[in-house]
Structure formats: C-alpha cells, structure tokens
mmCIF file with all atom_site columns, C-alpha atoms in Angstrom:
data_model
loop_
_atom_site.group_PDB
_atom_site.id
_atom_site.type_symbol
_atom_site.label_atom_id
_atom_site.label_alt_id
_atom_site.label_comp_id
_atom_site.label_asym_id
_atom_site.label_entity_id
_atom_site.label_seq_id
_atom_site.pdbx_PDB_ins_code
_atom_site.Cartn_x
_atom_site.Cartn_y
_atom_site.Cartn_z
_atom_site.occupancy
_atom_site.B_iso_or_equiv
_atom_site.pdbx_formal_charge
_atom_site.auth_seq_id
_atom_site.auth_comp_id
_atom_site.auth_asym_id
_atom_site.auth_atom_id
_atom_site.pdbx_PDB_model_num
ATOM 1   C CA . UNK A 1 1   ? 37.732 31.961 -79.773  1.00 22.00 ? 1   UNK A CA 1
ATOM 2   C CA . UNK A 1 2   ? 40.068 29.367 -81.503  1.00 25.00 ? 2   UNK A CA 1
ATOM 3   C CA . UNK A 1 3   ? 42.738 30.283 -84.091  1.00 26.00 ? 3   UNK A CA 1
ATOM 4   C CA . UNK A 1 4   ? 45.741 28.615 -85.498  1.00 27.00 ? 4   UNK A CA 1
ATOM 5   C CA . UNK A 1 5   ? 48.988 30.136 -86.760  1.00 25.00 ? 5   UNK A CA 1
ATOM 6   C CA . UNK A 1 6   ? 51.269 28.441 -89.456  1.00 29.00 ? 6   UNK A CA 1
ATOM 7   C CA . UNK A 1 7   ? 54.831 29.467 -90.057  1.00 27.00 ? 7   UNK A CA 1
ATOM 8   C CA . UNK A 1 8   ? 56.026 27.895 -93.140  1.00 30.00 ? 8   UNK A CA 1
ATOM 9   C CA . UNK A 1 9   ? 59.543 28.095 -94.573  1.00 29.00 ? 9   UNK A CA 1
ATOM 10  C CA . UNK A 1 10  ? 59.958 26.817 -98.225  1.00 32.00 ? 10  UNK A CA 1
ATOM 11  C CA . UNK A 1 11  ? 63.595 25.855 -98.990  1.00 31.00 ? 11  UNK A CA 1
ATOM 12  C CA . UNK A 1 12  ? 65.151 24.307 -101.961 1.00 32.00 ? 12  UNK A CA 1
ATOM 13  C CA . UNK A 1 13  ? 68.644 22.859 -101.995 1.00 32.00 ? 13  UNK A CA 1
ATOM 14  C CA . UNK A 1 14  ? 71.528 24.243 -104.246 1.00 33.00 ? 14  UNK A CA 1
ATOM 15  C CA . UNK A 1 15  ? 71.111 23.245 -107.876 1.00 33.00 ? 15  UNK A CA 1
ATOM 16  C CA . UNK A 1 16  ? 74.847 22.995 -108.476 1.00 35.00 ? 16  UNK A CA 1
ATOM 17  C CA . UNK A 1 17  ? 74.416 19.568 -110.133 1.00 36.00 ? 17  UNK A CA 1
ATOM 18  C CA . UNK A 1 18  ? 73.089 21.099 -113.204 1.00 38.00 ? 18  UNK A CA 1
ATOM 19  C CA . UNK A 1 19  ? 75.648 21.399 -115.929 1.00 37.00 ? 19  UNK A CA 1
ATOM 20  C CA . UNK A 1 20  ? 74.049 23.140 -118.996 1.00 39.00 ? 20  UNK A CA 1
ATOM 21  C CA . UNK A 1 21  ? 73.745 27.084 -119.345 1.00 37.00 ? 21  UNK A CA 1
ATOM 22  C CA . UNK A 1 22  ? 69.926 26.934 -119.364 1.00 42.00 ? 22  UNK A CA 1
ATOM 23  C CA . UNK A 1 23  ? 70.093 24.686 -116.123 1.00 42.00 ? 23  UNK A CA 1
ATOM 24  C CA . UNK A 1 24  ? 72.149 27.550 -114.524 1.00 41.00 ? 24  UNK A CA 1
ATOM 25  C CA . UNK A 1 25  ? 70.009 30.238 -115.705 1.00 43.00 ? 25  UNK A CA 1
ATOM 26  C CA . UNK A 1 26  ? 66.822 28.362 -114.095 1.00 47.00 ? 26  UNK A CA 1
ATOM 27  C CA . UNK A 1 27  ? 68.831 28.043 -110.896 1.00 46.00 ? 27  UNK A CA 1
ATOM 28  C CA . UNK A 1 28  ? 67.998 31.966 -110.074 1.00 44.00 ? 28  UNK A CA 1
ATOM 29  C CA . UNK A 1 29  ? 67.838 32.454 -106.359 1.00 70.00 ? 29  UNK A CA 1
ATOM 30  C CA . UNK A 1 30  ? 64.303 33.456 -105.136 1.00 80.00 ? 30  UNK A CA 1
ATOM 31  C CA . UNK A 1 31  ? 63.564 34.585 -101.656 1.00 80.00 ? 31  UNK A CA 1
ATOM 32  C CA . UNK A 1 32  ? 59.891 35.343 -100.857 1.00 82.00 ? 32  UNK A CA 1
ATOM 33  C CA . UNK A 1 33  ? 57.882 36.503 -97.669  1.00 81.00 ? 33  UNK A CA 1
ATOM 34  C CA . UNK A 1 34  ? 54.267 36.516 -97.313  1.00 82.00 ? 34  UNK A CA 1
ATOM 35  C CA . UNK A 1 35  ? 51.527 34.566 -95.872  1.00 82.00 ? 35  UNK A CA 1
ATOM 36  C CA . UNK A 1 36  ? 49.347 31.260 -96.354  1.00 81.00 ? 36  UNK A CA 1
ATOM 37  C CA . UNK A 1 37  ? 45.955 30.193 -95.453  1.00 83.00 ? 37  UNK A CA 1
ATOM 38  C CA . UNK A 1 38  ? 45.359 26.447 -95.299  1.00 84.00 ? 38  UNK A CA 1
ATOM 39  C CA . UNK A 1 39  ? 42.007 24.759 -94.756  1.00 88.00 ? 39  UNK A CA 1
ATOM 40  C CA . UNK A 1 40  ? 41.280 21.119 -93.596  1.00 90.00 ? 40  UNK A CA 1
ATOM 41  C CA . UNK A 1 41  ? 38.160 19.323 -94.237  1.00 96.00 ? 41  UNK A CA 1
ATOM 42  C CA . UNK A 1 42  ? 37.233 17.772 -91.956  1.00 95.00 ? 42  UNK A CA 1
ATOM 43  C CA . UNK A 1 43  ? 39.381 19.759 -89.407  1.00 90.00 ? 43  UNK A CA 1
ATOM 44  C CA . UNK A 1 44  ? 42.380 18.336 -87.681  1.00 86.00 ? 44  UNK A CA 1
ATOM 45  C CA . UNK A 1 45  ? 41.741 16.123 -84.922  1.00 87.00 ? 45  UNK A CA 1
ATOM 46  C CA . UNK A 1 46  ? 43.996 14.090 -82.388  1.00 86.00 ? 46  UNK A CA 1
ATOM 47  C CA . UNK A 1 47  ? 43.352 10.846 -84.227  1.00 89.00 ? 47  UNK A CA 1
ATOM 48  C CA . UNK A 1 48  ? 44.456 11.181 -87.884  1.00 89.00 ? 48  UNK A CA 1
ATOM 49  C CA . UNK A 1 49  ? 41.505 10.983 -90.412  1.00 93.00 ? 49  UNK A CA 1
ATOM 50  C CA . UNK A 1 50  ? 41.163 11.421 -94.167  1.00 96.00 ? 50  UNK A CA 1
ATOM 51  C CA . UNK A 1 51  ? 41.074 14.973 -94.981  1.00 94.00 ? 51  UNK A CA 1
ATOM 52  C CA . UNK A 1 52  ? 41.103 17.387 -97.978  1.00 96.00 ? 52  UNK A CA 1
ATOM 53  C CA . UNK A 1 53  ? 43.520 20.264 -98.042  1.00 92.00 ? 53  UNK A CA 1
ATOM 54  C CA . UNK A 1 54  ? 43.000 23.762 -99.748  1.00 93.00 ? 54  UNK A CA 1
ATOM 55  C CA . UNK A 1 55  ? 44.510 27.079 -99.358  1.00 91.00 ? 55  UNK A CA 1
ATOM 56  C CA . UNK A 1 56  ? 46.406 29.985 -100.881 1.00 92.00 ? 56  UNK A CA 1
ATOM 57  C CA . UNK A 1 57  ? 49.501 32.230 -100.391 1.00 88.00 ? 57  UNK A CA 1
ATOM 58  C CA . UNK A 1 58  ? 50.794 35.435 -101.424 1.00 91.00 ? 58  UNK A CA 1
ATOM 59  C CA . UNK A 1 59  ? 54.546 36.457 -101.593 1.00 89.00 ? 59  UNK A CA 1
ATOM 60  C CA . UNK A 1 60  ? 56.628 39.448 -102.151 1.00 92.00 ? 60  UNK A CA 1
ATOM 61  C CA . UNK A 1 61  ? 59.940 38.338 -103.509 1.00 90.00 ? 61  UNK A CA 1
ATOM 62  C CA . UNK A 1 62  ? 63.676 39.394 -104.021 1.00 89.00 ? 62  UNK A CA 1
ATOM 63  C CA . UNK A 1 63  ? 65.460 37.374 -106.895 1.00 85.00 ? 63  UNK A CA 1
ATOM 64  C CA . UNK A 1 64  ? 68.447 37.284 -109.128 1.00 80.00 ? 64  UNK A CA 1
ATOM 65  C CA . UNK A 1 65  ? 65.898 37.640 -111.903 1.00 83.00 ? 65  UNK A CA 1
ATOM 66  C CA . UNK A 1 66  ? 64.955 41.328 -111.505 1.00 90.00 ? 66  UNK A CA 1
ATOM 67  C CA . UNK A 1 67  ? 61.540 40.686 -113.353 1.00 94.00 ? 67  UNK A CA 1
ATOM 68  C CA . UNK A 1 68  ? 60.395 38.038 -110.704 1.00 90.00 ? 68  UNK A CA 1
ATOM 69  C CA . UNK A 1 69  ? 59.144 40.195 -107.833 1.00 96.00 ? 69  UNK A CA 1
ATOM 70  C CA . UNK A 1 70  ? 56.126 38.391 -106.418 1.00 97.00 ? 70  UNK A CA 1
ATOM 71  C CA . UNK A 1 71  ? 53.565 35.339 -106.756 1.00 96.00 ? 71  UNK A CA 1
ATOM 72  C CA . UNK A 1 72  ? 50.535 33.722 -105.606 1.00 97.00 ? 72  UNK A CA 1
ATOM 73  C CA . UNK A 1 73  ? 49.856 30.227 -104.978 1.00 94.00 ? 73  UNK A CA 1
ATOM 74  C CA . UNK A 1 74  ? 46.891 27.769 -104.712 1.00 96.00 ? 74  UNK A CA 1
ATOM 75  C CA . UNK A 1 75  ? 47.217 24.640 -102.521 1.00 92.00 ? 75  UNK A CA 1
ATOM 76  C CA . UNK A 1 76  ? 45.285 21.417 -102.882 1.00 95.00 ? 76  UNK A CA 1
ATOM 77  C CA . UNK A 1 77  ? 45.619 17.770 -101.774 1.00 93.00 ? 77  UNK A CA 1
ATOM 78  C CA . UNK A 1 78  ? 44.568 15.362 -99.164  1.00 92.00 ? 78  UNK A CA 1
ATOM 79  C CA . UNK A 1 79  ? 45.456 12.267 -97.192  1.00 92.00 ? 79  UNK A CA 1
ATOM 80  C CA . UNK A 1 80  ? 45.466 11.179 -93.532  1.00 91.00 ? 80  UNK A CA 1
ATOM 81  C CA . UNK A 1 81  ? 45.994 14.104 -91.231  1.00 86.00 ? 81  UNK A CA 1
ATOM 82  C CA . UNK A 1 82  ? 45.648 14.862 -87.492  1.00 85.00 ? 82  UNK A CA 1
ATOM 83  C CA . UNK A 1 83  ? 46.956 17.399 -85.153  1.00 80.00 ? 83  UNK A CA 1
ATOM 84  C CA . UNK A 1 84  ? 50.031 15.485 -84.703  1.00 75.00 ? 84  UNK A CA 1
ATOM 85  C CA . UNK A 1 85  ? 50.336 13.308 -87.955  1.00 77.00 ? 85  UNK A CA 1
ATOM 86  C CA . UNK A 1 86  ? 50.318 13.868 -91.561  1.00 79.00 ? 86  UNK A CA 1
ATOM 87  C CA . UNK A 1 87  ? 50.328 11.261 -94.473  1.00 84.00 ? 87  UNK A CA 1
ATOM 88  C CA . UNK A 1 88  ? 49.300 13.557 -97.431  1.00 86.00 ? 88  UNK A CA 1
ATOM 89  C CA . UNK A 1 89  ? 50.038 14.569 -100.937 1.00 90.00 ? 89  UNK A CA 1
ATOM 90  C CA . UNK A 1 90  ? 49.759 18.237 -101.559 1.00 89.00 ? 90  UNK A CA 1
ATOM 91  C CA . UNK A 1 91  ? 50.368 20.330 -104.458 1.00 93.00 ? 91  UNK A CA 1
ATOM 92  C CA . UNK A 1 92  ? 51.077 24.048 -104.631 1.00 92.00 ? 92  UNK A CA 1
ATOM 93  C CA . UNK A 1 93  ? 50.719 25.904 -107.790 1.00 96.00 ? 93  UNK A CA 1
ATOM 94  C CA . UNK A 1 94  ? 52.696 29.122 -107.743 1.00 94.00 ? 94  UNK A CA 1
ATOM 95  C CA . UNK A 1 95  ? 52.017 31.865 -110.385 1.00 97.00 ? 95  UNK A CA 1
ATOM 96  C CA . UNK A 1 96  ? 54.783 34.466 -110.556 1.00 95.00 ? 96  UNK A CA 1
ATOM 97  C CA . UNK A 1 97  ? 54.285 38.045 -111.434 1.00 98.00 ? 97  UNK A CA 1
ATOM 98  C CA . UNK A 1 98  ? 55.999 37.270 -114.700 1.00 97.00 ? 98  UNK A CA 1
ATOM 99  C CA . UNK A 1 99  ? 53.097 34.990 -115.808 1.00 97.00 ? 99  UNK A CA 1
ATOM 100 C CA . UNK A 1 100 ? 55.343 31.990 -115.466 1.00 96.00 ? 100 UNK A CA 1
ATOM 101 C CA . UNK A 1 101 ? 54.103 29.035 -113.010 1.00 96.00 ? 101 UNK A CA 1
ATOM 102 C CA . UNK A 1 102 ? 55.689 26.420 -110.899 1.00 94.00 ? 102 UNK A CA 1
ATOM 103 C CA . UNK A 1 103 ? 53.865 23.380 -109.466 1.00 94.00 ? 103 UNK A CA 1
ATOM 104 C CA . UNK A 1 104 ? 55.367 21.849 -106.367 1.00 88.00 ? 104 UNK A CA 1
ATOM 105 C CA . UNK A 1 105 ? 54.215 18.293 -105.284 1.00 91.00 ? 105 UNK A CA 1
ATOM 106 C CA . UNK A 1 106 ? 54.887 17.487 -101.717 1.00 82.00 ? 106 UNK A CA 1
ATOM 107 C CA . UNK A 1 107 ? 54.589 13.693 -101.026 1.00 77.00 ? 107 UNK A CA 1
ATOM 108 C CA . UNK A 1 108 ? 56.431 13.129 -97.752  1.00 64.00 ? 108 UNK A CA 1
ATOM 109 C CA . UNK A 1 109 ? 55.493 14.878 -94.529  1.00 63.00 ? 109 UNK A CA 1
ATOM 110 C CA . UNK A 1 110 ? 56.537 14.469 -91.003  1.00 61.00 ? 110 UNK A CA 1
ATOM 111 C CA . UNK A 1 111 ? 54.941 15.977 -87.942  1.00 56.00 ? 111 UNK A CA 1
ATOM 112 C CA . UNK A 1 112 ? 56.578 15.800 -84.476  1.00 54.00 ? 112 UNK A CA 1
ATOM 113 C CA . UNK A 1 113 ? 55.126 16.959 -81.417  1.00 47.00 ? 113 UNK A CA 1
ATOM 114 C CA . UNK A 1 114 ? 57.370 19.407 -79.465  1.00 51.00 ? 114 UNK A CA 1
ATOM 115 C CA . UNK A 1 115 ? 56.299 21.284 -76.316  1.00 48.00 ? 115 UNK A CA 1
ATOM 116 C CA . UNK A 1 116 ? 52.507 21.268 -77.221  1.00 47.00 ? 116 UNK A CA 1
ATOM 117 C CA . UNK A 1 117 ? 53.064 22.455 -80.763  1.00 56.00 ? 117 UNK A CA 1
ATOM 118 C CA . UNK A 1 118 ? 53.453 20.493 -84.208  1.00 53.00 ? 118 UNK A CA 1
ATOM 119 C CA . UNK A 1 119 ? 56.740 20.952 -86.018  1.00 59.00 ? 119 UNK A CA 1
ATOM 120 C CA . UNK A 1 120 ? 56.054 20.204 -89.618  1.00 60.00 ? 120 UNK A CA 1
ATOM 121 C CA . UNK A 1 121 ? 58.617 19.257 -92.451  1.00 66.00 ? 121 UNK A CA 1
ATOM 122 C CA . UNK A 1 122 ? 57.246 18.377 -96.032  1.00 68.00 ? 122 UNK A CA 1
ATOM 123 C CA . UNK A 1 123 ? 59.579 17.403 -98.840  1.00 74.00 ? 123 UNK A CA 1
ATOM 124 C CA . UNK A 1 124 ? 58.572 17.647 -102.554 1.00 77.00 ? 124 UNK A CA 1
ATOM 125 C CA . UNK A 1 125 ? 59.742 18.623 -106.063 1.00 84.00 ? 125 UNK A CA 1
ATOM 126 C CA . UNK A 1 126 ? 59.032 21.108 -108.743 1.00 86.00 ? 126 UNK A CA 1
ATOM 127 C CA . UNK A 1 127 ? 57.307 19.051 -111.201 1.00 93.00 ? 127 UNK A CA 1
ATOM 128 C CA . UNK A 1 128 ? 56.315 21.551 -113.758 1.00 96.00 ? 128 UNK A CA 1
ATOM 129 C CA . UNK A 1 129 ? 57.009 25.012 -114.971 1.00 94.00 ? 129 UNK A CA 1
ATOM 130 C CA . UNK A 1 130 ? 59.671 27.608 -113.801 1.00 89.00 ? 130 UNK A CA 1
ATOM 131 C CA . UNK A 1 131 ? 62.268 25.629 -111.517 1.00 86.00 ? 131 UNK A CA 1
ATOM 132 C CA . UNK A 1 132 ? 61.247 22.164 -112.670 1.00 90.00 ? 132 UNK A CA 1
ATOM 133 C CA . UNK A 1 133 ? 63.157 19.405 -111.202 1.00 87.00 ? 133 UNK A CA 1
ATOM 134 C CA . UNK A 1 134 ? 64.271 21.369 -108.037 1.00 80.00 ? 134 UNK A CA 1
ATOM 135 C CA . UNK A 1 135 ? 63.660 19.667 -104.603 1.00 77.00 ? 135 UNK A CA 1
ATOM 136 C CA . UNK A 1 136 ? 61.711 21.681 -102.171 1.00 74.00 ? 136 UNK A CA 1
ATOM 137 C CA . UNK A 1 137 ? 61.864 21.314 -98.244  1.00 67.00 ? 137 UNK A CA 1
ATOM 138 C CA . UNK A 1 138 ? 59.172 22.861 -96.325  1.00 67.00 ? 138 UNK A CA 1
ATOM 139 C CA . UNK A 1 139 ? 59.713 23.104 -92.522  1.00 60.00 ? 139 UNK A CA 1
ATOM 140 C CA . UNK A 1 140 ? 57.408 24.953 -90.287  1.00 57.00 ? 140 UNK A CA 1
ATOM 141 C CA . UNK A 1 141 ? 56.019 25.390 -86.853  1.00 57.00 ? 141 UNK A CA 1
ATOM 142 C CA . UNK A 1 142 ? 52.080 25.305 -86.397  1.00 53.00 ? 142 UNK A CA 1
ATOM 143 C CA . UNK A 1 143 ? 50.948 27.146 -83.223  1.00 57.00 ? 143 UNK A CA 1
ATOM 144 C CA . UNK A 1 144 ? 47.526 26.116 -82.403  1.00 56.00 ? 144 UNK A CA 1
ATOM 145 C CA . UNK A 1 145 ? 46.308 28.887 -79.878  1.00 54.00 ? 145 UNK A CA 1
ATOM 146 C CA . UNK A 1 146 ? 43.561 26.872 -78.795  1.00 65.00 ? 146 UNK A CA 1
ATOM 147 C CA . UNK A 1 147 ? 44.875 23.256 -78.515  1.00 66.00 ? 147 UNK A CA 1
ATOM 148 C CA . UNK A 1 148 ? 41.504 21.908 -77.078  1.00 77.00 ? 148 UNK A CA 1
ATOM 149 C CA . UNK A 1 149 ? 40.084 22.531 -80.704  1.00 81.00 ? 149 UNK A CA 1
ATOM 150 C CA . UNK A 1 150 ? 42.040 19.257 -81.717  1.00 82.00 ? 150 UNK A CA 1
ATOM 151 C CA . UNK A 1 151 ? 39.690 17.541 -79.148  1.00 85.00 ? 151 UNK A CA 1
ATOM 152 C CA . UNK A 1 152 ? 36.525 18.861 -80.614  1.00 87.00 ? 152 UNK A CA 1
ATOM 153 C CA . UNK A 1 153 ? 34.405 17.036 -83.483  1.00 89.00 ? 153 UNK A CA 1
ATOM 154 C CA . UNK A 1 154 ? 34.979 19.755 -85.879  1.00 90.00 ? 154 UNK A CA 1
ATOM 155 C CA . UNK A 1 155 ? 38.782 19.986 -85.367  1.00 88.00 ? 155 UNK A CA 1
ATOM 156 C CA . UNK A 1 156 ? 41.255 22.610 -86.552  1.00 84.00 ? 156 UNK A CA 1
ATOM 157 C CA . UNK A 1 157 ? 39.641 23.706 -89.664  1.00 86.00 ? 157 UNK A CA 1
ATOM 158 C CA . UNK A 1 158 ? 41.984 26.487 -90.762  1.00 83.00 ? 158 UNK A CA 1
ATOM 159 C CA . UNK A 1 159 ? 45.672 27.682 -90.155  1.00 79.00 ? 159 UNK A CA 1
ATOM 160 C CA . UNK A 1 160 ? 46.960 31.043 -91.269  1.00 76.00 ? 160 UNK A CA 1
ATOM 161 C CA . UNK A 1 161 ? 50.119 32.946 -90.977  1.00 72.00 ? 161 UNK A CA 1
ATOM 162 C CA . UNK A 1 162 ? 53.302 34.236 -92.234  1.00 75.00 ? 162 UNK A CA 1
ATOM 163 C CA . UNK A 1 163 ? 55.445 32.105 -94.580  1.00 77.00 ? 163 UNK A CA 1
ATOM 164 C CA . UNK A 1 164 ? 58.515 32.338 -96.737  1.00 76.00 ? 164 UNK A CA 1
ATOM 165 C CA . UNK A 1 165 ? 59.375 30.635 -99.989  1.00 77.00 ? 165 UNK A CA 1
ATOM 166 C CA . UNK A 1 166 ? 63.124 30.124 -100.842 1.00 77.00 ? 166 UNK A CA 1
ATOM 167 C CA . UNK A 1 167 ? 64.274 28.334 -104.072 1.00 78.00 ? 167 UNK A CA 1
ATOM 168 C CA . UNK A 1 168 ? 67.883 28.068 -104.871 1.00 69.00 ? 168 UNK A CA 1
#
C-alpha cells in the first residue's frame, strides 16, 4: 500500500511597509491549522513531466479579527512536476467563514532532496481579496511513505496531511 503525507506551512512576511489605516487593518494576523489534499495528474515520477494540480484544504483559525475563525481552500494549477522537481504555477483560493475570499498565486517553486524526502518551498502573493498584496511563502516537507511509487508509471498521484496557514 502506498501513501504520501504533505506538511505545508504557509507564512506571509510582516506587512509593516503599509502606511494607511486601511492597510494596517488588513494586516491582521491569522494563524490556522488544518489539512490539505493535493492531486497530481499524471502522478509525480522521477523525471519531471507536465502535470495538472488540484486539491483542497480546511483550516481552523485564530485571528486578531475575532470574526475570522476558519477557512476552506481550493487549489489548482499545473506545470512541470516530479518527485524532486517543481516548476509550476498554482492558485489557492481561500474562502473564510466571514464569506470573504483570498486568492494566492504561487509562481516560484523549489524542491530539494533531503535524506530521501522532498523539502518544498513555494512563494507567491495574494492577488485578490482579503490580504491582497501580501507575499506568501509556503515551506513544507513531503513524506513519501512508498518512495518506489516515484518509479512506477502512475507515480505519486495524491499527497495529504496536516497544514498550517499563517498570514501576517
């Protein structure tokens, strides 16, 4: 039986460069914990190949905005991906329990092989909605419980696991 576990940590740098009162109100800290499931079609293999990316996430949040307590996300994109390489553009659309939305576009991806596992860092920006303009960095560690799945024709088709989302 093959399975994969993804641990994704979403962080955004301090927004202290904003000077208007509205910008400061928008810089409210949000810290969420939850889980993500990401699918790859075709699955990740040793050689990178063109893939489509899809998935979803759910978060429970603590925020300086007392009304914001949770969110769900939908993830889509594509590019060249493999077990140890990623060059893809991915969008994550987060719908907060308040009804507001944030769309993050990740353009830059770096995957490094460390002790048999892939250490992932994707960098993007909130391009629409709540927190628009904030930079988002998403480092994570992908544990492939059956690394030989990367050698198969189907590859690693799905990763799932705990995640956090932090926007400052």
